[in-house]
Short mmCIF file of C-alpha atoms in Angstrom, two decimals:
data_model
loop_
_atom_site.label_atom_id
_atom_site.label_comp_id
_atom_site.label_asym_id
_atom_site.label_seq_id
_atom_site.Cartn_x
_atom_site.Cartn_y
_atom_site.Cartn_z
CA UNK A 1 28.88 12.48 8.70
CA UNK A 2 25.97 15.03 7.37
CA UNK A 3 28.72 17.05 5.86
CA UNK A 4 30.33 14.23 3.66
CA UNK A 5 27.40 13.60 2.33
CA UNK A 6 27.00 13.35 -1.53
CA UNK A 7 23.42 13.21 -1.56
CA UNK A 8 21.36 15.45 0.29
CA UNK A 9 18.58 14.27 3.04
CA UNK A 10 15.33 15.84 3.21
CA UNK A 11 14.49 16.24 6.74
CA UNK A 12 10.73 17.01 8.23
CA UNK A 13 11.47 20.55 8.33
CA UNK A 14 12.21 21.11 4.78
CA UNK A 15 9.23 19.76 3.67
CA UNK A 16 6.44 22.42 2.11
CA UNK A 17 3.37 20.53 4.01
CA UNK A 18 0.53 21.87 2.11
CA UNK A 19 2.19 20.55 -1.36
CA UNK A 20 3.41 17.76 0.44
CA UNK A 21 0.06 16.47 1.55
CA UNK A 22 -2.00 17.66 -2.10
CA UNK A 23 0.43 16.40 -4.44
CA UNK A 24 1.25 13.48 -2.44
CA UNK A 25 -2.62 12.00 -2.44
CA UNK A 26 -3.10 13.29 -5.63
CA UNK A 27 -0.51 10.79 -7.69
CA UNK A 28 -0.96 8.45 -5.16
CA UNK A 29 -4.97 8.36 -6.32
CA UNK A 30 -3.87 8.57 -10.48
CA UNK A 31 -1.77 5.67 -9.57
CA UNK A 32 -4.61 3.85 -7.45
CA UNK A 33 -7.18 4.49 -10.53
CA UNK A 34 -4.79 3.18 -13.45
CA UNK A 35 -3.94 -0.03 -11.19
CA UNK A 36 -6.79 -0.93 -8.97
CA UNK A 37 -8.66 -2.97 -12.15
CA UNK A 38 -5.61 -5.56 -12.05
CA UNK A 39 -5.65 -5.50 -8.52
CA UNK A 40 -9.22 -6.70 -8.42
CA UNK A 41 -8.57 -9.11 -10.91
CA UNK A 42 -5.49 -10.69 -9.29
CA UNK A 43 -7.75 -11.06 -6.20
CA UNK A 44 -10.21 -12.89 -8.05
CA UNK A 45 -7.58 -15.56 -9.58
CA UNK A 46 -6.39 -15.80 -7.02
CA UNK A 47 -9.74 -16.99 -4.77
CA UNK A 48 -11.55 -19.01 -7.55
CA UNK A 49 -11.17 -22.41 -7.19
CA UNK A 50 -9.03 -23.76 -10.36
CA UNK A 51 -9.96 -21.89 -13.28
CA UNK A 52 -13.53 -22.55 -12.59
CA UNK A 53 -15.02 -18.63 -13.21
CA UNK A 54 -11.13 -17.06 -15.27
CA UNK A 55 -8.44 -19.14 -17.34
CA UNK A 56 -6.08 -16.23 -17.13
CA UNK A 57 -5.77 -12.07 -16.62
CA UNK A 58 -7.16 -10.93 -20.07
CA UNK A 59 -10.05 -13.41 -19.83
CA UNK A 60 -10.93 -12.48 -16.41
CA UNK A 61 -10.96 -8.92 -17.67
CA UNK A 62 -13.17 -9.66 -20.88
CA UNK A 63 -15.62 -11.24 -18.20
CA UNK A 64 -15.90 -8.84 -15.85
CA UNK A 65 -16.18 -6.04 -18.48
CA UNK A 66 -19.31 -8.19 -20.60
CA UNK A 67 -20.95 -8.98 -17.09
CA UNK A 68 -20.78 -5.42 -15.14
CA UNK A 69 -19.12 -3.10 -16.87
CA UNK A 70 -16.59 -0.66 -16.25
CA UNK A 71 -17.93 -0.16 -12.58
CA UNK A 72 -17.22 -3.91 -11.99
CA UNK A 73 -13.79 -3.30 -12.46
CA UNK A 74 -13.91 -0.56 -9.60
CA UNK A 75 -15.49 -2.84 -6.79
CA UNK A 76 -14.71 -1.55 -3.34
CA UNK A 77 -12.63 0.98 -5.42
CA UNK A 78 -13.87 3.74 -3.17
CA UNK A 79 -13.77 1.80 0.14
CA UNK A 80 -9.76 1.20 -0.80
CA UNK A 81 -9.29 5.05 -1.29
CA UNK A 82 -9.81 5.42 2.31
CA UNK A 83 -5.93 3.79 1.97
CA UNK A 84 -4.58 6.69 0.99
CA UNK A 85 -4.71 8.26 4.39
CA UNK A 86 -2.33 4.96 5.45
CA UNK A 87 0.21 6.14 3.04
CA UNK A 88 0.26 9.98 4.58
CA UNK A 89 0.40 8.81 7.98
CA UNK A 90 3.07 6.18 6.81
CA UNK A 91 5.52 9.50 5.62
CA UNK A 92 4.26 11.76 8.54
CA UNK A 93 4.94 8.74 11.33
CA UNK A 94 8.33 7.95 9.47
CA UNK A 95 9.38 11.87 9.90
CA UNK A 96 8.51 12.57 13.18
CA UNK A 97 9.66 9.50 14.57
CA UNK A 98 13.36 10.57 12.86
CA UNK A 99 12.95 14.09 14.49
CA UNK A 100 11.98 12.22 17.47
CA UNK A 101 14.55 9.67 17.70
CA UNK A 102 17.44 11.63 16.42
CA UNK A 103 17.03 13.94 19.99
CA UNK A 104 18.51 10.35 21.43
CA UNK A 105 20.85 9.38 18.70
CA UNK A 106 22.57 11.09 15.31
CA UNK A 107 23.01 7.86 13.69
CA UNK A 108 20.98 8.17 10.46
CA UNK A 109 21.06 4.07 10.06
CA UNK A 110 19.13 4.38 14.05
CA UNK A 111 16.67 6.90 13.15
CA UNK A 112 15.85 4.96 9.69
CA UNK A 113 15.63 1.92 11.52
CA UNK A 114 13.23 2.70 14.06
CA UNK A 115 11.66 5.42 11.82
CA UNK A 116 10.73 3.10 9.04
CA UNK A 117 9.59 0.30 11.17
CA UNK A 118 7.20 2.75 13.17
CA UNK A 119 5.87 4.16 10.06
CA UNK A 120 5.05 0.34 8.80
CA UNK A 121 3.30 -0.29 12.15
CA UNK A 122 1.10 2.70 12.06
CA UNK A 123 0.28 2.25 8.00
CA UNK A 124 -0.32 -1.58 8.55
CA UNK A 125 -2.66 -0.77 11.58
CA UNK A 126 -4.84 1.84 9.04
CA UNK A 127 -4.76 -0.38 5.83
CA UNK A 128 -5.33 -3.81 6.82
CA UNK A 129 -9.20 -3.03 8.12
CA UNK A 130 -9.67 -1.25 4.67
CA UNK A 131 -8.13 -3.87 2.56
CA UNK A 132 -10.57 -6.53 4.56
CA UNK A 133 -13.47 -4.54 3.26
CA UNK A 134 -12.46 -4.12 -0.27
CA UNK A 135 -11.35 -7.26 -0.84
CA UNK A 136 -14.39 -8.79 0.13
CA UNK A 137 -16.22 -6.47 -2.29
CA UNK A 138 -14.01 -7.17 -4.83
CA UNK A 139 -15.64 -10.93 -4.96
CA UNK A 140 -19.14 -9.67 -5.30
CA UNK A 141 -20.26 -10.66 -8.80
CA UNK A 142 -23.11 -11.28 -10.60
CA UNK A 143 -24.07 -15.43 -10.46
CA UNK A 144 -21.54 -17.98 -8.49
CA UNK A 145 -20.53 -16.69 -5.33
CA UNK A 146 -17.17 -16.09 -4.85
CA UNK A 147 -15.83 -15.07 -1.09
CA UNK A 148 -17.15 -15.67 2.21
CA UNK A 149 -19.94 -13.03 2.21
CA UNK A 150 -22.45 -12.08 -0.23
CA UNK A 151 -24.53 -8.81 0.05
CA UNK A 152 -28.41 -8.87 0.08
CA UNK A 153 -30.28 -7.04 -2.71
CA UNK A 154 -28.58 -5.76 -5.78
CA UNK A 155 -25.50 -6.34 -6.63
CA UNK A 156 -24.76 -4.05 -9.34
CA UNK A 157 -22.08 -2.07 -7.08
CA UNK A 158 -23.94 1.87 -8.89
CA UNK A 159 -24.25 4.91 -7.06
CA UNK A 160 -25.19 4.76 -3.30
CA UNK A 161 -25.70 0.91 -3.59
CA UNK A 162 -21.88 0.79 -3.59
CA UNK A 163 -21.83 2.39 0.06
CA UNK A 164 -25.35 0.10 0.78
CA UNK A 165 -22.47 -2.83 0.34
CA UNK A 166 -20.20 -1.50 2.21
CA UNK A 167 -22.33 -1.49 5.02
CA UNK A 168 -23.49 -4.77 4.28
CA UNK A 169 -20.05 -6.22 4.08
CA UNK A 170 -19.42 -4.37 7.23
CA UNK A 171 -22.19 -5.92 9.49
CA UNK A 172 -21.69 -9.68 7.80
CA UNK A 173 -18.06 -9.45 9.04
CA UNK A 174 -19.05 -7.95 12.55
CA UNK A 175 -21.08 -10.47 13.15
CA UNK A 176 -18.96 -13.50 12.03
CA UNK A 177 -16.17 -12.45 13.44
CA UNK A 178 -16.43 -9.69 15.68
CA UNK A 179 -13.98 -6.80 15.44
CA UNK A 180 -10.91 -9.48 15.09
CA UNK A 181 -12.44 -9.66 11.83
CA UNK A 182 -11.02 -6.70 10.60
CA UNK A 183 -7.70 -7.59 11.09
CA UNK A 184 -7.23 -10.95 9.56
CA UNK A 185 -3.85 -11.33 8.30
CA UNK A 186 -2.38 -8.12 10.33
CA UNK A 187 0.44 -10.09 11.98
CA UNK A 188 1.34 -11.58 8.52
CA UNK A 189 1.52 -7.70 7.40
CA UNK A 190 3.23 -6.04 10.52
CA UNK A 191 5.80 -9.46 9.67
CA UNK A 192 6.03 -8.69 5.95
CA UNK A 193 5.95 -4.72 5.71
CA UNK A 194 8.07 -3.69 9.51
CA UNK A 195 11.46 -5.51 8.50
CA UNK A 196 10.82 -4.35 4.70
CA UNK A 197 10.46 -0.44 5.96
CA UNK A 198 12.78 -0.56 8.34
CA UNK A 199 15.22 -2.07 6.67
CA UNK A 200 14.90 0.04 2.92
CA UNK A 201 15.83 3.52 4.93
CA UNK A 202 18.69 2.64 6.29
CA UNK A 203 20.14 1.54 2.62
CA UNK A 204 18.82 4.69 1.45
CA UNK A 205 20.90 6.68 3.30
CA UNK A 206 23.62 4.38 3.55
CA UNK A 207 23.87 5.08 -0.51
CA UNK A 208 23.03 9.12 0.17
CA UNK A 209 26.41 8.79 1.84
CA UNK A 210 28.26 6.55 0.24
CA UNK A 211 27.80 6.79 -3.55
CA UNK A 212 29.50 9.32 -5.99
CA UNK A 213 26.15 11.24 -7.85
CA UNK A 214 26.78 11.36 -11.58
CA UNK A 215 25.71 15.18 -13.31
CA UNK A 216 22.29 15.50 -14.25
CA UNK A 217 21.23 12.62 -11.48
CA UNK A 218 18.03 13.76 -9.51
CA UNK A 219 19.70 12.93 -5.79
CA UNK A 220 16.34 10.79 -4.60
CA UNK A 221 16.93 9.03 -8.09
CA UNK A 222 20.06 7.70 -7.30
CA UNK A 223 19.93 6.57 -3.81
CA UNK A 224 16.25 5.62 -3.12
CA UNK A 225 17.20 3.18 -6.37
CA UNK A 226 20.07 1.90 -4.63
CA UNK A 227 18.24 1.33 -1.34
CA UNK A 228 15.80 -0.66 -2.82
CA UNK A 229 17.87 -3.15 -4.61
CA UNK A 230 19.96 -3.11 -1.22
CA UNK A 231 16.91 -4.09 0.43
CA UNK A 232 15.80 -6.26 -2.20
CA UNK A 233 18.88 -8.40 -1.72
CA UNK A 234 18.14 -8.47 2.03
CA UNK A 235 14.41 -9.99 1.87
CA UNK A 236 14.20 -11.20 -1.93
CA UNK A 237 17.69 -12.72 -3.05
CA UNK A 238 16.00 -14.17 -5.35
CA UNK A 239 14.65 -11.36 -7.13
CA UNK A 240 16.34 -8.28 -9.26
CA UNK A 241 14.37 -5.15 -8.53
CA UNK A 242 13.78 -3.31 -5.19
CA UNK A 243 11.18 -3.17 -2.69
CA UNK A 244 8.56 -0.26 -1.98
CA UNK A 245 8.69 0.31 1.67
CA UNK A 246 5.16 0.64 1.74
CA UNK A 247 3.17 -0.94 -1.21
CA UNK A 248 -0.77 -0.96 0.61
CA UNK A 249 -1.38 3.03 -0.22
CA UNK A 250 -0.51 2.73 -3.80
#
């Protein structure tokens, strides 16, 4: 089937590693930095109770900016880069467990399935601890307190104090809820994210193969495009745009 195929599939051992692994965290990270503000606000709307602190997105960010700054749009911005090593493992897992997988079988819908869903497991299992952390530091604010914990001293989130929080946050979950702490909402993840993944590569190359690829048309373009809206139909039929197959490292 490899030789029918219109679009070609970039395979473990065609990757250039050290470019790979550079380039790859450093958009990843340009992306994190323009995004991770509305990420902390959506948390925050999302927790408050009514609109008792934000009436809305822009206020929320009008609030945040008078009351901290530009830092308090950043809180537990540099815990959540720790994420970033999620999404390398997630593409390093996903590859080797192809390699791996396709000594047993050649079918490329197999090796995506089991691939994908392997590479979910092993991201999942990095990010969820991190997001736990971050989240909870994206509720510290000046005044009303907003999540379940609250660090001691000052809250201003500047310099070292942001890692003094971390720590802080850290211990406070420890000892509420021991190490299981860490890993509240995992099985909702591994639920949400394994069928996704697993799922989305097979469509990808299930389009590689079957669709025609139009002159000037970037191959990955075409196909990774089609695989999400295939995938997209599969867990959101309700919905008209595809599915990233691993949106915690962005």
């Amino acid at each position: 089937m490899e030789d029918k195929r219109n679009i070609q599939i970039i395979e473990w051992e065609h990757l250039d590693k050290k470019k790979f692994y550079v380039f790859g965290v450093a958009m990843t990270m340009m992306i994190r930095v323009s995004v991770y503000p509305f990420t902390l606000i959506r948390t925050r709307l999302q927790v408050q109770k009514g609109r008792s602190l934000y009436h809305g997105t822009f206020d929320a960010f009008i609030k945040i900016l008078r009351a901290d700054g530009v830092t308090g749009l950043y809180r537990g911005f540099l815990v959540n880069t720790f994420t970033l090593i999620s999404g390398q493992c997630y593409v390093t897992t996903y590859e080797l467990t192809r390699k791996f997988v396709a000594d047993y079988s050649q079918s490329n819908t197999v090796k995506s399935l089991v691939a994908g869903g392997s590479a979910s497991l092993v991201a999942q299992s990095i990010t969820v601890p991190i997001d736990v952390v971050s989240q909870h530091l994206m509720m510290q604010r000046k005044g009303e307190k907003m999540g379940r914990f609250q660090v001691r001293g000052n809250p201003e989130g500047q310099g070292v104090v942001a890692f003094g929080q971390t720590k802080d946050i850290i211990r406070q979950i420890l000892r509420a809820d021991g190490l299981r702490g860490f890993y509240r909402g995992y099985v909702a993840s591994l639920l949400t994210y394994i069928p996704n993944s697993a799922v989305w590569w097979p469509f990808y190359h299930f389009y590689a193969a079957l669709v025609p690829l139009p002159k000037g048309v970037p191959s990955h373009c075409l196909s990774s495009h089609l695989g999400a809206s295939g995938c997209s139909h599969c867990f959101h039929p309700h919905q008209s745009h595809g599915c990233d197959p691993n949106p915690s490292t962005g």
